[in-house]
Coordinates of C-alpha atoms in Angstrom, one line a residue:
Chain A
M1 CA 55.5 -19.9 -14.5
D2 CA 57.3 -18.2 -17.3
M3 CA 58.4 -15.0 -15.7
A4 CA 58.0 -13.2 -19.1
Y5 CA 54.3 -13.2 -18.4
L6 CA 54.9 -10.9 -15.4
H7 CA 57.0 -8.4 -17.3
F8 CA 55.9 -5.7 -19.7
D9 CA 55.8 -7.0 -23.3
E10 CA 56.6 -5.1 -26.5
S11 CA 53.1 -3.6 -26.5
G12 CA 53.5 -2.1 -23.1
A13 CA 51.1 -4.6 -21.4
V14 CA 51.8 -7.3 -18.8
P15 CA 50.6 -10.6 -20.3
A16 CA 49.5 -12.0 -17.0
I17 CA 47.4 -9.0 -16.3
K18 CA 45.8 -9.3 -19.8
F19 CA 44.9 -12.9 -19.1
A20 CA 43.6 -12.1 -15.6
R21 CA 41.2 -9.6 -17.2
I22 CA 39.9 -12.4 -19.5
A23 CA 39.2 -14.4 -16.3
V24 CA 37.3 -11.4 -14.9
A25 CA 35.3 -11.1 -18.2
M26 CA 34.2 -14.7 -17.8
G27 CA 32.6 -14.2 -14.4
L28 CA 28.9 -13.7 -13.9
P29 CA 28.1 -10.0 -13.8
I30 CA 28.4 -7.7 -10.8
L31 CA 27.1 -4.1 -10.8
A32 CA 26.9 -1.0 -8.7
A33 CA 25.7 2.6 -9.0
K34 CA 25.4 5.5 -6.7
T35 CA 23.9 9.0 -6.3
D36 CA 24.9 11.5 -3.7
K37 CA 22.4 9.8 -1.3
E38 CA 22.3 6.1 -2.0
V39 CA 24.3 3.1 -3.3
V40 CA 22.8 0.1 -5.0
V41 CA 24.6 -3.1 -5.9
A42 CA 23.5 -6.2 -7.8
T43 CA 24.8 -9.6 -8.7
V44 CA 23.7 -12.1 -11.3
N45 CA 23.6 -15.7 -10.3
R46 CA 22.5 -19.0 -11.9
D47 CA 19.1 -20.0 -10.8
G48 CA 16.8 -23.0 -10.9
A49 CA 19.6 -25.6 -10.9
Q50 CA 18.9 -28.4 -8.4
L51 CA 22.5 -29.0 -7.5
F52 CA 23.8 -25.5 -7.5
T53 CA 22.7 -22.6 -5.2
G54 CA 25.0 -19.9 -6.6
A55 CA 28.3 -18.5 -5.6
E56 CA 28.7 -15.9 -2.9
K57 CA 29.6 -12.8 -4.8
S58 CA 28.6 -10.1 -2.3
I59 CA 30.7 -9.8 0.9
Q60 CA 29.6 -7.6 3.8
V61 CA 33.0 -6.4 5.1
S62 CA 31.7 -3.9 7.6
K63 CA 28.5 -2.0 8.4
D64 CA 29.5 0.6 5.8
C65 CA 31.2 -1.6 3.2
V66 CA 30.1 -4.3 0.7
V67 CA 32.5 -5.9 -1.7
L68 CA 31.4 -7.6 -4.9
V69 CA 33.7 -10.1 -6.5
T70 CA 33.5 -11.9 -9.8
G71 CA 35.9 -14.1 -11.8
H72 CA 38.1 -17.0 -10.6
G73 CA 36.4 -18.8 -7.8
G74 CA 39.5 -19.7 -5.8
D75 CA 40.8 -16.2 -6.0
T76 CA 37.5 -14.9 -4.8
N77 CA 37.9 -17.0 -1.7
Q78 CA 41.4 -15.5 -1.2
I79 CA 39.9 -12.0 -1.4
R80 CA 37.2 -13.0 1.0
Q81 CA 39.7 -14.1 3.6
T82 CA 41.8 -10.9 3.0
L83 CA 38.8 -8.8 3.6
R84 CA 37.8 -10.6 6.8
D85 CA 41.3 -10.1 8.2
L86 CA 41.3 -6.5 7.2
A87 CA 38.0 -5.7 8.8
V88 CA 38.9 -7.5 12.1
N89 CA 42.3 -5.9 12.2
H90 CA 40.8 -2.4 11.6
K91 CA 38.3 -2.9 14.4
F92 CA 40.9 -4.2 16.8
V93 CA 43.3 -1.2 16.2
L94 CA 40.9 1.7 15.7
G95 CA 37.6 0.3 17.1
S96 CA 35.7 1.5 14.0
E97 CA 34.1 0.0 10.9
V98 CA 36.5 -0.2 8.0
S99 CA 35.4 2.1 5.2
P100 CA 35.2 1.4 1.5
K101 CA 38.1 3.8 0.8
E102 CA 40.3 1.9 3.2
V103 CA 39.2 -1.4 1.7
S104 CA 39.9 -0.3 -1.8
L105 CA 43.4 1.0 -0.8
A106 CA 44.2 -2.2 1.0
L107 CA 43.0 -4.4 -1.9
S108 CA 44.8 -2.4 -4.5
D109 CA 48.1 -2.6 -2.5
Y110 CA 47.6 -6.3 -2.2
L111 CA 46.8 -6.8 -5.9
H112 CA 49.7 -4.7 -7.0
Q113 CA 52.1 -6.4 -4.6
L114 CA 51.4 -9.7 -6.2
G115 CA 52.8 -8.6 -9.5
M116 CA 55.8 -6.9 -7.9
S117 CA 56.7 -10.1 -6.0
Y118 CA 56.5 -12.4 -9.1
R119 CA 53.2 -14.0 -8.2
R120 CA 50.3 -14.2 -10.7
P121 CA 47.6 -11.6 -10.5
L122 CA 44.2 -12.6 -9.1
G123 CA 41.6 -13.2 -11.8
V124 CA 38.9 -11.3 -10.1
G125 CA 37.0 -8.1 -10.7
I126 CA 36.3 -6.2 -7.5
I127 CA 33.7 -3.5 -6.7
V128 CA 33.9 -1.9 -3.3
A129 CA 30.7 -0.1 -2.4
G130 CA 29.3 1.7 0.6
F131 CA 29.7 4.8 2.7
D132 CA 32.9 6.7 3.5
R133 CA 33.5 9.2 6.3
S134 CA 31.7 7.1 9.0
G135 CA 28.7 6.5 6.9
L136 CA 28.2 9.9 5.4
A137 CA 29.5 9.7 1.8
P138 CA 28.1 7.1 -0.7
V139 CA 31.0 5.7 -2.8
I140 CA 31.9 3.1 -5.3
Y141 CA 35.5 2.0 -6.1
H142 CA 36.7 -0.4 -8.8
C143 CA 39.8 -2.4 -7.8
D144 CA 41.4 -3.6 -11.0
V145 CA 43.6 -6.7 -11.3
D146 CA 46.7 -4.5 -11.9
G147 CA 46.4 -2.9 -8.5
N148 CA 44.7 0.3 -9.7
A149 CA 41.7 1.7 -7.7
T150 CA 39.3 4.2 -9.2
D151 CA 36.2 6.1 -8.0
R152 CA 33.1 5.3 -10.0
V153 CA 29.5 6.5 -10.2
G154 CA 28.4 3.3 -11.9
I155 CA 30.2 0.1 -12.9
A156 CA 29.6 -3.4 -14.3
L157 CA 32.1 -6.2 -14.3
G158 CA 32.0 -9.7 -15.7
K159 CA 30.1 -11.1 -18.7
G160 CA 28.4 -8.4 -20.8
S161 CA 29.8 -5.6 -18.6
S162 CA 30.2 -3.1 -21.4
E163 CA 26.6 -3.5 -22.6
A164 CA 25.5 -3.3 -19.0
E165 CA 27.4 -0.1 -18.4
H166 CA 25.8 1.4 -21.6
V167 CA 22.3 0.5 -20.3
L168 CA 23.2 1.9 -16.9
A169 CA 24.6 5.2 -18.3
E170 CA 21.5 5.6 -20.4
A171 CA 19.1 4.9 -17.5
L172 CA 21.0 7.3 -15.2
K173 CA 20.9 9.9 -17.9
A174 CA 17.1 9.4 -18.2
K175 CA 17.0 9.9 -14.4
K176 CA 15.6 6.5 -13.7
P177 CA 15.5 5.4 -10.1
L178 CA 18.8 3.8 -9.2
E179 CA 17.4 0.4 -8.3
A180 CA 15.5 0.2 -11.6
A181 CA 18.6 1.4 -13.5
I182 CA 20.7 -1.3 -12.0
K183 CA 18.1 -4.0 -12.6
A184 CA 17.8 -3.0 -16.2
A185 CA 21.6 -3.2 -16.6
A186 CA 21.7 -6.6 -15.0
E187 CA 18.9 -7.9 -17.1
A188 CA 20.8 -6.7 -20.2
T189 CA 23.7 -8.8 -19.3
I190 CA 21.5 -11.9 -19.0
K191 CA 19.9 -11.2 -22.4
G192 CA 23.4 -10.7 -23.9
M193 CA 24.7 -14.0 -22.4
K194 CA 21.7 -15.9 -23.6
E195 CA 21.9 -14.5 -27.1
S196 CA 25.5 -15.3 -27.5
N197 CA 25.6 -18.8 -26.2
V198 CA 23.2 -21.7 -26.9
D199 CA 24.2 -23.5 -23.7
I200 CA 23.5 -20.5 -21.6
A201 CA 20.2 -19.8 -23.4
S202 CA 18.6 -22.7 -21.6
Q203 CA 19.7 -21.7 -18.2
S204 CA 17.9 -19.4 -15.7
F205 CA 19.5 -16.5 -13.9
R206 CA 18.5 -14.5 -10.9
V207 CA 19.3 -10.8 -10.2
D208 CA 19.9 -9.9 -6.6
V209 CA 19.7 -6.2 -6.0
E210 CA 20.6 -4.6 -2.7
V211 CA 20.1 -1.0 -1.6
L212 CA 23.0 -0.4 0.8
K213 CA 22.2 1.3 4.1
S214 CA 24.6 3.6 5.9
S215 CA 25.4 3.0 9.5
M216 CA 24.5 6.6 10.1
K217 CA 20.9 6.1 9.1
Chain B
M14 CA 57.5 12.4 37.4
T15 CA 55.0 15.2 36.9
T16 CA 51.5 16.6 37.5
T17 CA 49.0 16.6 34.6
V18 CA 45.4 17.6 34.8
G19 CA 42.5 17.3 32.3
I20 CA 39.1 18.9 32.8
K21 CA 36.0 18.6 30.6
T22 CA 33.5 21.4 30.6
P23 CA 30.4 22.2 28.5
E24 CA 32.6 24.6 26.5
G25 CA 35.5 22.2 25.8
I26 CA 38.6 20.7 27.5
I27 CA 41.5 22.1 29.5
L28 CA 44.8 20.3 29.9
A29 CA 47.3 21.6 32.4
T30 CA 50.7 20.4 33.5
D31 CA 53.7 21.6 35.5
R32 CA 57.0 22.5 33.9
R33 CA 59.7 20.5 35.8
A34 CA 61.7 17.6 34.3
T35 CA 63.7 15.6 36.8
M36 CA 66.6 13.1 36.7
G37 CA 66.4 11.4 40.1
Y38 CA 66.7 14.3 42.6
Y39 CA 68.2 16.7 40.0
V40 CA 65.9 19.2 38.3
A41 CA 67.0 18.7 34.7
D42 CA 64.8 21.3 33.2
K43 CA 62.6 24.1 34.5
D44 CA 60.6 25.1 31.4
V45 CA 59.5 21.9 29.8
V46 CA 56.2 21.8 27.9
K47 CA 54.5 18.5 28.8
I48 CA 51.6 18.9 26.5
E49 CA 52.0 17.8 22.9
P50 CA 49.4 19.1 20.4
L51 CA 48.9 16.3 17.9
D52 CA 46.9 18.3 15.4
D53 CA 44.4 21.1 15.4
D54 CA 41.8 19.0 17.2
S55 CA 43.8 16.9 19.7
A56 CA 46.6 17.0 22.3
I57 CA 48.2 14.7 24.8
T58 CA 49.9 15.3 28.2
I59 CA 53.0 13.4 29.0
A60 CA 54.1 12.1 32.3
G61 CA 56.9 9.5 32.9
S62 CA 59.8 8.6 30.6
V63 CA 60.4 11.6 28.4
A64 CA 61.9 9.5 25.6
Q65 CA 59.1 7.1 25.4
A66 CA 56.5 9.8 25.8
Q67 CA 58.0 12.0 23.0
A68 CA 58.3 9.0 20.7
Y69 CA 54.7 8.0 21.5
A70 CA 53.3 11.5 20.8
H71 CA 55.3 11.6 17.6
L72 CA 53.8 8.2 16.6
L73 CA 50.3 9.5 17.2
R74 CA 51.0 12.7 15.3
L75 CA 52.3 10.8 12.3
N76 CA 49.4 8.4 12.3
L77 CA 47.0 11.3 12.3
E78 CA 48.7 12.7 9.3
L79 CA 48.9 9.3 7.6
F80 CA 45.2 8.5 8.0
R81 CA 44.2 12.0 6.9
T82 CA 46.2 11.8 3.7
R83 CA 45.7 8.1 2.9
R84 CA 42.0 7.8 3.3
G85 CA 41.1 11.4 2.9
W86 CA 39.5 12.2 6.3
P87 CA 40.9 12.4 9.8
L88 CA 40.7 9.8 12.6
S89 CA 37.6 10.3 14.7
P90 CA 38.1 11.1 18.4
A91 CA 37.2 7.4 19.3
E92 CA 39.5 6.1 16.6
L93 CA 42.4 8.2 17.8
A94 CA 41.8 7.2 21.4
K95 CA 41.6 3.5 20.5
L96 CA 44.8 3.8 18.4
A97 CA 46.5 5.6 21.4
S98 CA 45.7 2.7 23.8
Y99 CA 46.4 0.0 21.2
S100 CA 49.9 1.4 20.4
I101 CA 50.9 1.2 24.1
Q102 CA 49.3 -2.2 24.7
R103 CA 50.9 -3.6 21.5
S104 CA 54.3 -2.4 22.7
G105 CA 54.0 -4.2 26.0
G106 CA 53.4 -1.0 28.0
V107 CA 55.4 2.2 28.5
Y108 CA 56.7 4.0 31.6
G109 CA 54.2 6.8 31.4
Q110 CA 50.7 8.1 31.9
F111 CA 48.8 10.2 29.4
I112 CA 45.7 12.4 29.2
L113 CA 44.3 12.8 25.7
A114 CA 42.0 15.6 24.6
T115 CA 40.2 15.1 21.3
R116 CA 37.6 17.0 19.2
G117 CA 35.4 15.8 16.4
A118 CA 31.9 16.3 14.9
D119 CA 30.4 15.0 18.1
G120 CA 32.2 17.5 20.4
T121 CA 35.2 17.2 22.7
H122 CA 36.3 14.2 24.6
L123 CA 38.6 13.6 27.5
W124 CA 40.5 10.3 27.8
D125 CA 42.8 8.7 30.3
V126 CA 45.4 6.5 28.5
G127 CA 47.3 4.3 30.9
G128 CA 50.9 3.1 30.6
D129 CA 49.6 -0.4 30.3
G130 CA 47.4 0.5 27.3
S131 CA 44.2 1.0 29.3
L132 CA 41.7 3.5 27.9
I133 CA 39.1 5.3 30.1
T134 CA 36.8 8.0 28.9
K135 CA 36.4 10.8 31.5
K136 CA 33.2 12.9 32.0
D137 CA 34.6 15.5 34.4
F138 CA 38.4 15.4 35.2
T139 CA 41.4 13.2 35.4
V140 CA 44.9 13.6 36.9
T141 CA 48.1 11.7 36.3
G142 CA 51.7 11.8 37.5
S143 CA 53.6 11.8 40.8
G144 CA 51.7 14.9 41.9
T145 CA 48.3 13.3 41.6
G146 CA 47.4 13.4 45.3
P147 CA 47.5 17.1 46.0
A148 CA 45.9 17.9 42.6
V149 CA 43.1 15.4 43.1
G150 CA 42.5 17.0 46.5
V151 CA 41.9 20.4 44.9
L152 CA 39.7 19.0 42.1
E153 CA 37.6 16.7 44.4
S154 CA 36.9 19.7 46.7
A155 CA 36.1 22.1 44.0
E156 CA 32.6 23.5 43.7
W157 CA 31.8 22.0 40.3
S158 CA 28.5 23.8 40.0
K159 CA 30.7 26.9 39.5
I160 CA 32.8 25.4 36.8
K161 CA 30.8 26.5 33.9
G162 CA 33.3 27.0 31.1
L163 CA 36.9 27.0 30.0
K164 CA 37.9 30.1 32.0
D165 CA 36.7 28.6 35.3
A166 CA 38.3 25.3 34.4
T167 CA 41.6 26.9 33.6
E168 CA 41.8 28.6 37.0
L169 CA 40.8 25.3 38.7
A170 CA 43.5 23.4 36.7
K171 CA 46.1 26.0 37.7
R172 CA 45.2 25.7 41.4
A173 CA 45.4 21.9 41.2
V174 CA 48.8 21.9 39.5
R175 CA 50.0 24.6 41.9
A176 CA 49.0 22.5 44.9
S177 CA 51.1 19.6 43.5
T178 CA 54.1 21.8 43.0
Q179 CA 54.0 22.6 46.7
R180 CA 54.2 19.0 47.9
D181 CA 55.6 16.9 45.0
V182 CA 59.3 17.3 44.3
A183 CA 59.0 16.1 40.7
S184 CA 56.5 18.9 39.9
G185 CA 57.2 22.6 39.8
N186 CA 58.5 25.8 38.1
G187 CA 55.3 26.8 36.3
F188 CA 52.2 25.7 34.3
V189 CA 51.4 24.8 30.8
V190 CA 47.7 25.2 29.9
Y191 CA 46.2 23.9 26.7
T192 CA 42.6 24.9 25.7
L193 CA 40.5 22.9 23.3
P194 CA 37.1 24.6 22.8
N195 CA 34.2 22.8 21.3
S196 CA 34.8 25.0 18.2
G197 CA 37.5 27.4 17.2
P198 CA 41.3 27.3 17.5
S199 CA 43.1 25.5 20.3
K200 CA 45.6 27.4 22.5
L201 CA 48.8 26.5 24.3
Q202 CA 49.9 28.9 27.1
T203 CA 53.0 28.7 29.4
F204 CA 53.4 30.3 32.8
T205 CA 56.5 30.5 34.9
F206 CA 56.6 30.8 38.7
S207 CA 58.3 33.9 40.0
T208 CA 61.8 33.4 41.4
E209 CA 61.9 36.7 43.2
V210 CA 63.3 36.4 46.8
T211 CA 61.4 38.4 49.4
E212 CA 62.4 39.0 53.0
D213 CA 60.1 37.6 55.6
T214 CA 58.2 40.2 57.7
E215 CA 58.4 38.0 60.7
V216 CA 61.7 36.4 61.8
A217 CA 61.5 32.8 62.8
K218 CA 62.7 32.3 66.4

């Protein structure tokens, strides 16, 4: 690989990171939103194809933590393995369920370390959702490809994510129930995909919504 | 070695130890504090190799701080206890025995952490160190129905450690008592045995 892609360019960006974000934007949408009581996540998958059952985008890492991943498929598998190791190691050392906060910190460290050790970034968008503080606090974190982790109230990643976030924000402003708001945002991404691509227009999609349960309940 | 005692009551936990440090048959120190507070909600007694025990307590203290700052909330009592046993087991064992007192949202907990990395939760009391025999004798024969709170447990722990200092050469010189109530601040107190010399009223023949 040309190492220049892993350094800052004259515009202040790291080209490899920019390209990784393009890979993320090509993935099927993943979404999450929370209130101070609940967390709802959703994935959009292809549906109705005889030979394809859909990719596993939602990973149950622990009783209190679900991770949604979209983007490059091989990199998604790498993240899945990293998460399994993290959850098992956490349980072995502390005897407790790994929390979303700890997962987001570990993933961010890992993603950042890739760039610092001259390896390409992973082309995946990651949403970490669940309950911190032993199941008491609903949380959502976005782990970016550059190794940054941010707290979110709502988020959409993948195809049509900006439109989905707009729909989600409007629905939350209108005090729609969280599940309905997420569903509306997910449907908006499907509509957007179909309108912008004739090949996709003939395909069917399925929205899988999950209301996360805390281990405390 | 040492005598260390831990007692769990409905009001909280008492840890107590003697104050003697030995190097073979030499009393190396007479006012050692063998209870290491780890944070506001936990403490550990140390018995055995001082260097290993001090490093171990330091490791636990730093881990508590690390978890609190990194993830934003402290280790739970169960997490701290598991980490305490895992750290020893991972290192292949240490020459020491430990009693861990923890406090969390679900109350106080008393744990026995072995030098091999074993972890046992205790409902009533535990004793470690070379002075275990006499101390256990006192505790086993105590009237537990009368041990209602921290004050009663403190007196019982003092009696148990005192008994060991009479018969175990590696225990002596005073007590250290640590109180961890179910709520409110913890407290560390030290007591020194009197060294006053008094003349016997009856002369031995």
